[in-house]
Amino acid sequence: MTLSSQAGASLRKSLGGSDPDPRALETIVEAQPPSVEVARRIGFALTALHDYDAARARDELLQAIVEAPGYGLSYIYLSQAWAALGYHEKALAAAEQASRHAELLSPEQRLQADAIVAVARSDWPRAAELYQSLSNLKPQEPDYLLKRIDAQIAGDMGKQAQVTLAAVNRLPGMDSDPRGELAAARIARNLDDVRTEAEHAQKAIEKATQRDATGLLADAQLTLADAQERLGQLTEARANLLLGAANYRDVRNPRGEINARRALGRIASVEHNSPQAREEYQRAMAL
């Protein structure tokens, strides 16, 4: 049995006999992991990242690095996990390690490493260019275009992001994917179109609920709360922030909960409720 076959069999066995995401397994096999144990941990990490459980992904990837400290793919996904948890410096360090250990990776994975370094350094034009190159390699993969949109928004390229979003929406399956609605909401916010932001955020909540995607649901609730706060709908915003904070806690995402608590503190300040504002800011600081 080849190593890639062993990795696939081990992943299926470890997941209780069910098949992992085929794209995740393909990614692992293409990168020729040095052992079945490393492949298994990366497989779990990819599943966790897909489920917005960045803390679990981080834990699995740190163990994979202990097993094989020179294996570049682990650092690629560890950088993503650290970024999702809000640790910018750690994300940059992992991204740079991925570049140092990229010689054994496939061309696609080397591009991924370069893109993650660009994101960690806030080089948004370079990141957008690299994610377009990755999308050219795999035109049916929405993740790369969605990451390109994130880079374009961060680089204040809202109009270009709209063009990228149109390409995302043409891909199969995106009509039920909450990530497309979230991207549309973020673009609307970048373009200062608050009502459109709220509309897309509400649709993202509905789609994330249908998929039972807790992490995406929390993102959508915070996005909707942002629009509601700017529209003066403070009661509705507070309700969504409380729901979002609880959902972030469920998926062990402290960065998301911190953002929710800060927004709750800001609303309390606007309402001249100083004790509540102080409590929310203190909870954010504790996190």
mmCIF file of C-alpha atoms in Angstrom:
data_model
loop_
_atom_site.group_PDB
_atom_site.id
_atom_site.type_symbol
_atom_site.label_atom_id
_atom_site.label_comp_id
_atom_site.label_asym_id
_atom_site.label_seq_id
_atom_site.Cartn_x
_atom_site.Cartn_y
_atom_site.Cartn_z
ATOM 1 C CA MET A 1 0.000 0.000 0.000
ATOM 2 C CA THR A 2 1.367 3.483 -0.886
ATOM 3 C CA LEU A 3 1.765 6.188 1.735
ATOM 4 C CA SER A 4 -1.089 8.169 0.216
ATOM 5 C CA SER A 5 -3.365 5.130 0.351
ATOM 6 C CA GLN A 6 -2.307 4.500 3.947
ATOM 7 C CA ALA A 7 -3.038 8.130 4.791
ATOM 8 C CA GLY A 8 -6.496 7.895 3.296
ATOM 9 C CA ALA A 9 -7.254 4.622 5.055
ATOM 10 C CA SER A 10 -5.967 5.999 8.368
ATOM 11 C CA LEU A 11 -8.052 9.144 8.042
ATOM 12 C CA ARG A 12 -11.200 7.175 7.258
ATOM 13 C CA LYS A 13 -10.586 4.827 10.189
ATOM 14 C CA SER A 14 -9.843 7.693 12.579
ATOM 15 C CA LEU A 15 -13.004 9.497 11.518
ATOM 16 C CA GLY A 16 -15.120 6.518 12.426
ATOM 17 C CA GLY A 17 -15.194 4.961 8.973
ATOM 18 C CA SER A 18 -16.571 8.034 7.213
ATOM 19 C CA ASP A 19 -14.739 9.628 4.314
ATOM 20 C CA PRO A 20 -13.019 12.976 4.957
ATOM 21 C CA ASP A 21 -13.636 15.883 2.650
ATOM 22 C CA PRO A 22 -12.264 14.664 -0.733
ATOM 23 C CA ARG A 23 -10.566 18.008 -1.335
ATOM 24 C CA ALA A 24 -8.847 17.789 2.052
ATOM 25 C CA LEU A 25 -7.624 14.277 1.364
ATOM 26 C CA GLU A 26 -6.410 15.321 -2.092
ATOM 27 C CA THR A 27 -4.471 18.204 -0.547
ATOM 28 C CA ILE A 28 -2.775 15.919 1.952
ATOM 29 C CA VAL A 29 -1.893 13.244 -0.600
ATOM 30 C CA GLU A 30 -0.494 15.779 -3.091
ATOM 31 C CA ALA A 31 1.870 17.120 -0.433
ATOM 32 C CA GLN A 32 3.354 13.653 0.268
ATOM 33 C CA PRO A 33 3.204 13.731 4.075
ATOM 34 C CA PRO A 34 6.209 12.163 5.819
ATOM 35 C CA SER A 35 4.060 9.791 7.892
ATOM 36 C CA VAL A 36 0.532 8.535 8.299
ATOM 37 C CA GLU A 37 0.318 10.240 11.704
ATOM 38 C CA VAL A 38 1.165 13.630 10.180
ATOM 39 C CA ALA A 39 -1.384 13.041 7.424
ATOM 40 C CA ARG A 40 -3.996 12.124 10.019
ATOM 41 C CA ARG A 41 -3.393 15.272 12.068
ATOM 42 C CA ILE A 42 -3.485 17.526 8.999
ATOM 43 C CA GLY A 43 -6.692 15.826 7.918
ATOM 44 C CA PHE A 44 -8.298 16.599 11.265
ATOM 45 C CA ALA A 45 -6.953 20.161 11.100
ATOM 46 C CA LEU A 46 -8.445 20.756 7.650
ATOM 47 C CA THR A 47 -11.798 19.428 8.830
ATOM 48 C CA ALA A 48 -11.595 21.738 11.860
ATOM 49 C CA LEU A 49 -10.738 24.766 9.692
ATOM 50 C CA HIS A 50 -13.662 23.932 7.432
ATOM 51 C CA ASP A 51 -15.873 23.859 10.538
ATOM 52 C CA TYR A 52 -14.403 27.184 11.789
ATOM 53 C CA ASP A 53 -12.848 25.418 14.787
ATOM 54 C CA ALA A 54 -9.474 27.142 14.528
ATOM 55 C CA ALA A 55 -8.438 26.188 18.061
ATOM 56 C CA ARG A 56 -8.732 22.479 17.325
ATOM 57 C CA ALA A 57 -6.938 22.955 13.990
ATOM 58 C CA ARG A 58 -4.085 24.757 15.777
ATOM 59 C CA ASP A 59 -3.728 21.945 18.308
ATOM 60 C CA GLU A 60 -3.607 19.257 15.612
ATOM 61 C CA LEU A 61 -1.107 21.214 13.518
ATOM 62 C CA LEU A 62 1.218 21.890 16.444
ATOM 63 C CA GLN A 63 1.314 18.132 17.032
ATOM 64 C CA ALA A 64 1.988 17.544 13.327
ATOM 65 C CA ILE A 65 4.931 19.953 13.531
ATOM 66 C CA VAL A 66 6.305 18.095 16.548
ATOM 67 C CA GLU A 67 6.153 14.919 14.423
ATOM 68 C CA ALA A 68 7.742 16.557 11.349
ATOM 69 C CA PRO A 69 9.171 20.045 12.030
ATOM 70 C CA GLY A 70 10.415 20.484 8.454
ATOM 71 C CA TYR A 71 7.115 19.766 6.718
ATOM 72 C CA GLY A 72 5.850 22.953 5.075
ATOM 73 C CA LEU A 73 2.164 22.122 4.681
ATOM 74 C CA SER A 74 1.627 22.075 8.455
ATOM 75 C CA TYR A 75 2.862 25.657 8.691
ATOM 76 C CA ILE A 76 0.552 26.816 5.889
ATOM 77 C CA TYR A 77 -2.540 25.739 7.786
ATOM 78 C CA LEU A 78 -1.133 26.699 11.182
ATOM 79 C CA SER A 79 -0.772 30.265 9.907
ATOM 80 C CA GLN A 80 -4.425 30.229 8.876
ATOM 81 C CA ALA A 81 -5.449 28.885 12.283
ATOM 82 C CA TRP A 82 -3.442 31.517 14.189
ATOM 83 C CA ALA A 83 -4.909 34.264 11.986
ATOM 84 C CA ALA A 84 -8.450 33.005 12.603
ATOM 85 C CA LEU A 85 -7.768 33.115 16.349
ATOM 86 C CA GLY A 86 -6.474 36.683 16.106
ATOM 87 C CA TYR A 87 -2.744 36.068 16.700
ATOM 88 C CA HIS A 88 -1.162 38.159 13.931
ATOM 89 C CA GLU A 89 2.489 37.750 14.916
ATOM 90 C CA LYS A 90 2.166 33.991 15.313
ATOM 91 C CA ALA A 91 0.381 33.782 11.946
ATOM 92 C CA LEU A 92 3.239 35.675 10.294
ATOM 93 C CA ALA A 93 5.867 33.463 11.948
ATOM 94 C CA ALA A 94 4.099 30.301 10.763
ATOM 95 C CA ALA A 95 3.717 31.744 7.263
ATOM 96 C CA GLU A 96 7.427 32.503 7.077
ATOM 97 C CA GLN A 97 8.212 28.972 8.246
ATOM 98 C CA ALA A 98 5.970 27.649 5.485
ATOM 99 C CA SER A 99 8.025 29.587 2.916
ATOM 100 C CA ARG A 100 11.275 28.253 4.363
ATOM 101 C CA HIS A 101 10.058 24.662 4.087
ATOM 102 C CA ALA A 102 8.256 24.997 0.740
ATOM 103 C CA GLU A 103 10.791 23.171 -1.452
ATOM 104 C CA LEU A 104 9.018 19.803 -1.107
ATOM 105 C CA LEU A 105 5.548 21.216 -1.699
ATOM 106 C CA SER A 106 3.599 21.251 -4.946
ATOM 107 C CA PRO A 107 3.451 24.455 -7.034
ATOM 108 C CA GLU A 108 -0.050 25.105 -5.699
ATOM 109 C CA GLN A 109 1.078 24.758 -2.102
ATOM 110 C CA ARG A 110 4.076 27.023 -2.669
ATOM 111 C CA LEU A 111 1.695 29.655 -4.009
ATOM 112 C CA GLN A 112 -0.423 29.143 -0.890
ATOM 113 C CA ALA A 113 2.612 29.738 1.313
ATOM 114 C CA ASP A 114 3.479 32.927 -0.574
ATOM 115 C CA ALA A 115 -0.113 34.157 -0.352
ATOM 116 C CA ILE A 116 -0.258 33.556 3.398
ATOM 117 C CA VAL A 117 2.985 35.493 3.880
ATOM 118 C CA ALA A 118 1.533 38.372 1.851
ATOM 119 C CA VAL A 119 -1.621 38.370 3.992
ATOM 120 C CA ALA A 120 0.383 38.225 7.219
ATOM 121 C CA ARG A 121 2.412 41.239 6.006
ATOM 122 C CA SER A 122 -0.747 43.109 4.912
ATOM 123 C CA ASP A 123 0.518 43.216 1.322
ATOM 124 C CA TRP A 124 -3.005 43.134 -0.065
ATOM 125 C CA PRO A 125 -2.307 43.707 -3.790
ATOM 126 C CA ARG A 126 0.242 40.864 -3.737
ATOM 127 C CA ALA A 127 -2.145 38.602 -1.802
ATOM 128 C CA ALA A 128 -4.977 39.297 -4.256
ATOM 129 C CA GLU A 129 -2.669 38.517 -7.188
ATOM 130 C CA LEU A 130 -1.503 35.237 -5.643
ATOM 131 C CA TYR A 131 -5.028 34.068 -4.835
ATOM 132 C CA GLN A 132 -6.021 34.803 -8.429
ATOM 133 C CA SER A 133 -3.114 32.623 -9.566
ATOM 134 C CA LEU A 134 -4.328 29.864 -7.255
ATOM 135 C CA SER A 135 -7.841 30.215 -8.639
ATOM 136 C CA ASN A 136 -6.447 29.897 -12.159
ATOM 137 C CA LEU A 137 -4.946 26.557 -11.104
ATOM 138 C CA LYS A 138 -8.275 25.340 -9.677
ATOM 139 C CA PRO A 139 -11.088 27.317 -11.308
ATOM 140 C CA GLN A 140 -13.858 25.365 -9.578
ATOM 141 C CA GLU A 141 -12.470 25.978 -6.055
ATOM 142 C CA PRO A 142 -14.294 28.910 -4.361
ATOM 143 C CA ASP A 143 -11.905 29.205 -1.403
ATOM 144 C CA TYR A 144 -9.187 30.979 -3.379
ATOM 145 C CA LEU A 145 -11.572 33.539 -4.845
ATOM 146 C CA LEU A 146 -13.129 34.149 -1.426
ATOM 147 C CA LYS A 147 -9.671 34.768 0.016
ATOM 148 C CA ARG A 148 -8.989 37.105 -2.912
ATOM 149 C CA ILE A 149 -12.117 39.053 -1.952
ATOM 150 C CA ASP A 150 -10.868 39.307 1.636
ATOM 151 C CA ALA A 151 -7.555 40.699 0.387
ATOM 152 C CA GLN A 152 -9.300 43.150 -1.930
ATOM 153 C CA ILE A 153 -11.565 44.400 0.865
ATOM 154 C CA ALA A 154 -8.617 44.764 3.248
ATOM 155 C CA GLY A 155 -6.816 46.712 0.521
ATOM 156 C CA ASP A 156 -9.851 48.974 -0.017
ATOM 157 C CA MET A 157 -10.494 47.522 -3.481
ATOM 158 C CA GLY A 158 -14.266 47.167 -3.122
ATOM 159 C CA LYS A 159 -15.097 47.566 -6.808
ATOM 160 C CA GLN A 160 -12.575 44.881 -7.808
ATOM 161 C CA ALA A 161 -14.003 42.648 -5.074
ATOM 162 C CA GLN A 162 -17.435 42.931 -6.695
ATOM 163 C CA VAL A 163 -15.991 41.517 -9.917
ATOM 164 C CA THR A 164 -14.418 38.639 -7.992
ATOM 165 C CA LEU A 165 -17.697 37.976 -6.176
ATOM 166 C CA ALA A 166 -19.501 37.666 -9.503
ATOM 167 C CA ALA A 167 -17.032 34.919 -10.461
ATOM 168 C CA VAL A 168 -17.622 33.191 -7.101
ATOM 169 C CA ASN A 169 -21.379 33.234 -7.548
ATOM 170 C CA ARG A 170 -21.079 31.455 -10.896
ATOM 171 C CA LEU A 171 -19.443 28.423 -9.271
ATOM 172 C CA PRO A 172 -21.523 25.295 -8.552
ATOM 173 C CA GLY A 173 -23.001 25.120 -5.056
ATOM 174 C CA MET A 174 -22.461 28.751 -4.129
ATOM 175 C CA ASP A 175 -26.200 29.518 -4.181
ATOM 176 C CA SER A 176 -26.504 27.735 -0.803
ATOM 177 C CA ASP A 177 -23.110 28.693 0.611
ATOM 178 C CA PRO A 178 -23.213 31.363 3.358
ATOM 179 C CA ARG A 179 -19.660 32.443 2.531
ATOM 180 C CA GLY A 180 -20.838 34.116 -0.661
ATOM 181 C CA GLU A 181 -23.410 36.166 1.248
ATOM 182 C CA LEU A 182 -20.818 37.090 3.879
ATOM 183 C CA ALA A 183 -18.428 38.239 1.172
ATOM 184 C CA ALA A 184 -21.207 40.329 -0.389
ATOM 185 C CA ALA A 185 -21.972 41.875 3.015
ATOM 186 C CA ARG A 186 -18.317 42.775 3.604
ATOM 187 C CA ILE A 187 -18.068 44.342 0.149
ATOM 188 C CA ALA A 188 -21.206 46.390 0.845
ATOM 189 C CA ARG A 189 -19.684 47.602 4.105
ATOM 190 C CA ASN A 190 -16.486 48.576 2.291
ATOM 191 C CA LEU A 191 -18.609 50.577 -0.144
ATOM 192 C CA ASP A 192 -20.614 52.130 2.740
ATOM 193 C CA ASP A 193 -23.896 50.512 1.652
ATOM 194 C CA VAL A 194 -25.299 49.603 5.062
ATOM 195 C CA ARG A 195 -28.709 48.321 4.010
ATOM 196 C CA THR A 196 -27.218 45.961 1.429
ATOM 197 C CA GLU A 197 -24.773 44.774 4.068
ATOM 198 C CA ALA A 198 -27.699 43.944 6.367
ATOM 199 C CA GLU A 199 -29.603 42.127 3.617
ATOM 200 C CA HIS A 200 -26.692 39.863 2.729
ATOM 201 C CA ALA A 201 -25.846 39.242 6.386
ATOM 202 C CA GLN A 202 -29.424 38.089 7.049
ATOM 203 C CA LYS A 203 -29.211 35.710 4.084
ATOM 204 C CA ALA A 204 -25.887 34.416 5.408
ATOM 205 C CA ILE A 205 -27.532 33.676 8.767
ATOM 206 C CA GLU A 206 -30.254 31.683 7.052
ATOM 207 C CA LYS A 207 -27.811 29.665 4.949
ATOM 208 C CA ALA A 208 -25.410 29.056 7.833
ATOM 209 C CA THR A 209 -28.318 27.854 9.980
ATOM 210 C CA GLN A 210 -29.379 25.425 7.254
ATOM 211 C CA ARG A 211 -25.830 24.061 7.069
ATOM 212 C CA ASP A 212 -25.421 23.944 10.864
ATOM 213 C CA ALA A 213 -22.199 25.949 10.384
ATOM 214 C CA THR A 214 -21.738 27.553 13.807
ATOM 215 C CA GLY A 215 -18.620 29.547 12.981
ATOM 216 C CA LEU A 216 -20.118 31.032 9.834
ATOM 217 C CA LEU A 217 -23.342 31.729 11.714
ATOM 218 C CA ALA A 218 -21.392 33.715 14.294
ATOM 219 C CA ASP A 219 -19.644 35.693 11.546
ATOM 220 C CA ALA A 220 -23.012 36.457 9.961
ATOM 221 C CA GLN A 221 -24.534 37.534 13.282
ATOM 222 C CA LEU A 222 -21.689 39.958 13.940
ATOM 223 C CA THR A 223 -21.910 41.296 10.399
ATOM 224 C CA LEU A 224 -25.648 41.875 10.733
ATOM 225 C CA ALA A 225 -25.108 43.498 14.143
ATOM 226 C CA ASP A 226 -22.567 45.864 12.583
ATOM 227 C CA ALA A 227 -25.111 47.004 10.003
ATOM 228 C CA GLN A 228 -27.895 47.283 12.595
ATOM 229 C CA GLU A 229 -25.709 49.389 14.873
ATOM 230 C CA ARG A 230 -24.929 51.769 12.040
ATOM 231 C CA LEU A 231 -28.652 51.936 11.206
ATOM 232 C CA GLY A 232 -29.469 52.829 14.804
ATOM 233 C CA GLN A 233 -31.152 49.487 15.531
ATOM 234 C CA LEU A 234 -29.300 48.988 18.791
ATOM 235 C CA THR A 235 -31.670 46.469 20.417
ATOM 236 C CA GLU A 236 -31.479 44.169 17.407
ATOM 237 C CA ALA A 237 -27.702 44.629 17.175
ATOM 238 C CA ARG A 238 -27.263 43.705 20.841
ATOM 239 C CA ALA A 239 -29.307 40.521 20.396
ATOM 240 C CA ASN A 240 -27.198 39.377 17.445
ATOM 241 C CA LEU A 241 -23.964 40.217 19.251
ATOM 242 C CA LEU A 242 -24.970 38.078 22.233
ATOM 243 C CA LEU A 243 -25.848 35.186 19.923
ATOM 244 C CA GLY A 244 -22.623 35.622 18.003
ATOM 245 C CA ALA A 245 -20.515 35.728 21.178
ATOM 246 C CA ALA A 246 -22.076 32.455 22.359
ATOM 247 C CA ASN A 247 -21.472 30.800 19.011
ATOM 248 C CA TYR A 248 -17.852 31.947 18.906
ATOM 249 C CA ARG A 249 -17.419 30.494 22.371
ATOM 250 C CA ASP A 250 -18.865 27.191 21.134
ATOM 251 C CA VAL A 251 -16.238 26.961 18.386
ATOM 252 C CA ARG A 252 -13.472 28.265 20.683
ATOM 253 C CA ASN A 253 -12.780 31.414 18.680
ATOM 254 C CA PRO A 254 -11.644 34.088 21.175
ATOM 255 C CA ARG A 255 -11.034 36.721 18.488
ATOM 256 C CA GLY A 256 -14.678 36.573 17.408
ATOM 257 C CA GLU A 257 -15.963 36.739 20.967
ATOM 258 C CA ILE A 258 -13.633 39.662 21.728
ATOM 259 C CA ASN A 259 -15.029 41.559 18.739
ATOM 260 C CA ALA A 260 -18.578 40.833 19.905
ATOM 261 C CA ARG A 261 -17.826 41.995 23.472
ATOM 262 C CA ARG A 262 -16.185 45.196 22.249
ATOM 263 C CA ALA A 263 -19.218 45.957 20.084
ATOM 264 C CA LEU A 264 -21.528 45.300 23.048
ATOM 265 C CA GLY A 265 -19.433 47.712 25.097
ATOM 266 C CA ARG A 266 -19.647 50.312 22.365
ATOM 267 C CA ILE A 267 -23.459 50.038 22.225
ATOM 268 C CA ALA A 268 -23.675 50.313 26.004
ATOM 269 C CA SER A 269 -21.560 53.487 25.820
ATOM 270 C CA VAL A 270 -23.870 54.988 23.196
ATOM 271 C CA GLU A 271 -26.793 54.230 25.511
ATOM 272 C CA HIS A 272 -24.897 55.883 28.422
ATOM 273 C CA ASN A 273 -24.816 52.601 30.336
ATOM 274 C CA SER A 274 -21.300 52.983 31.724
ATOM 275 C CA PRO A 275 -21.352 49.952 34.077
ATOM 276 C CA GLN A 276 -22.436 47.623 31.246
ATOM 277 C CA ALA A 277 -19.872 49.113 28.873
ATOM 278 C CA ARG A 278 -17.109 48.676 31.454
ATOM 279 C CA GLU A 279 -18.146 45.062 32.066
ATOM 280 C CA GLU A 280 -18.095 44.176 28.355
ATOM 281 C CA TYR A 281 -14.698 45.816 27.790
ATOM 282 C CA GLN A 282 -13.305 43.982 30.814
ATOM 283 C CA ARG A 283 -14.608 40.669 29.470
ATOM 284 C CA ALA A 284 -12.958 41.429 26.125
ATOM 285 C CA MET A 285 -9.668 42.214 27.838
ATOM 286 C CA ALA A 286 -9.864 39.012 29.873
ATOM 287 C CA LEU A 287 -10.313 37.007 26.688
#
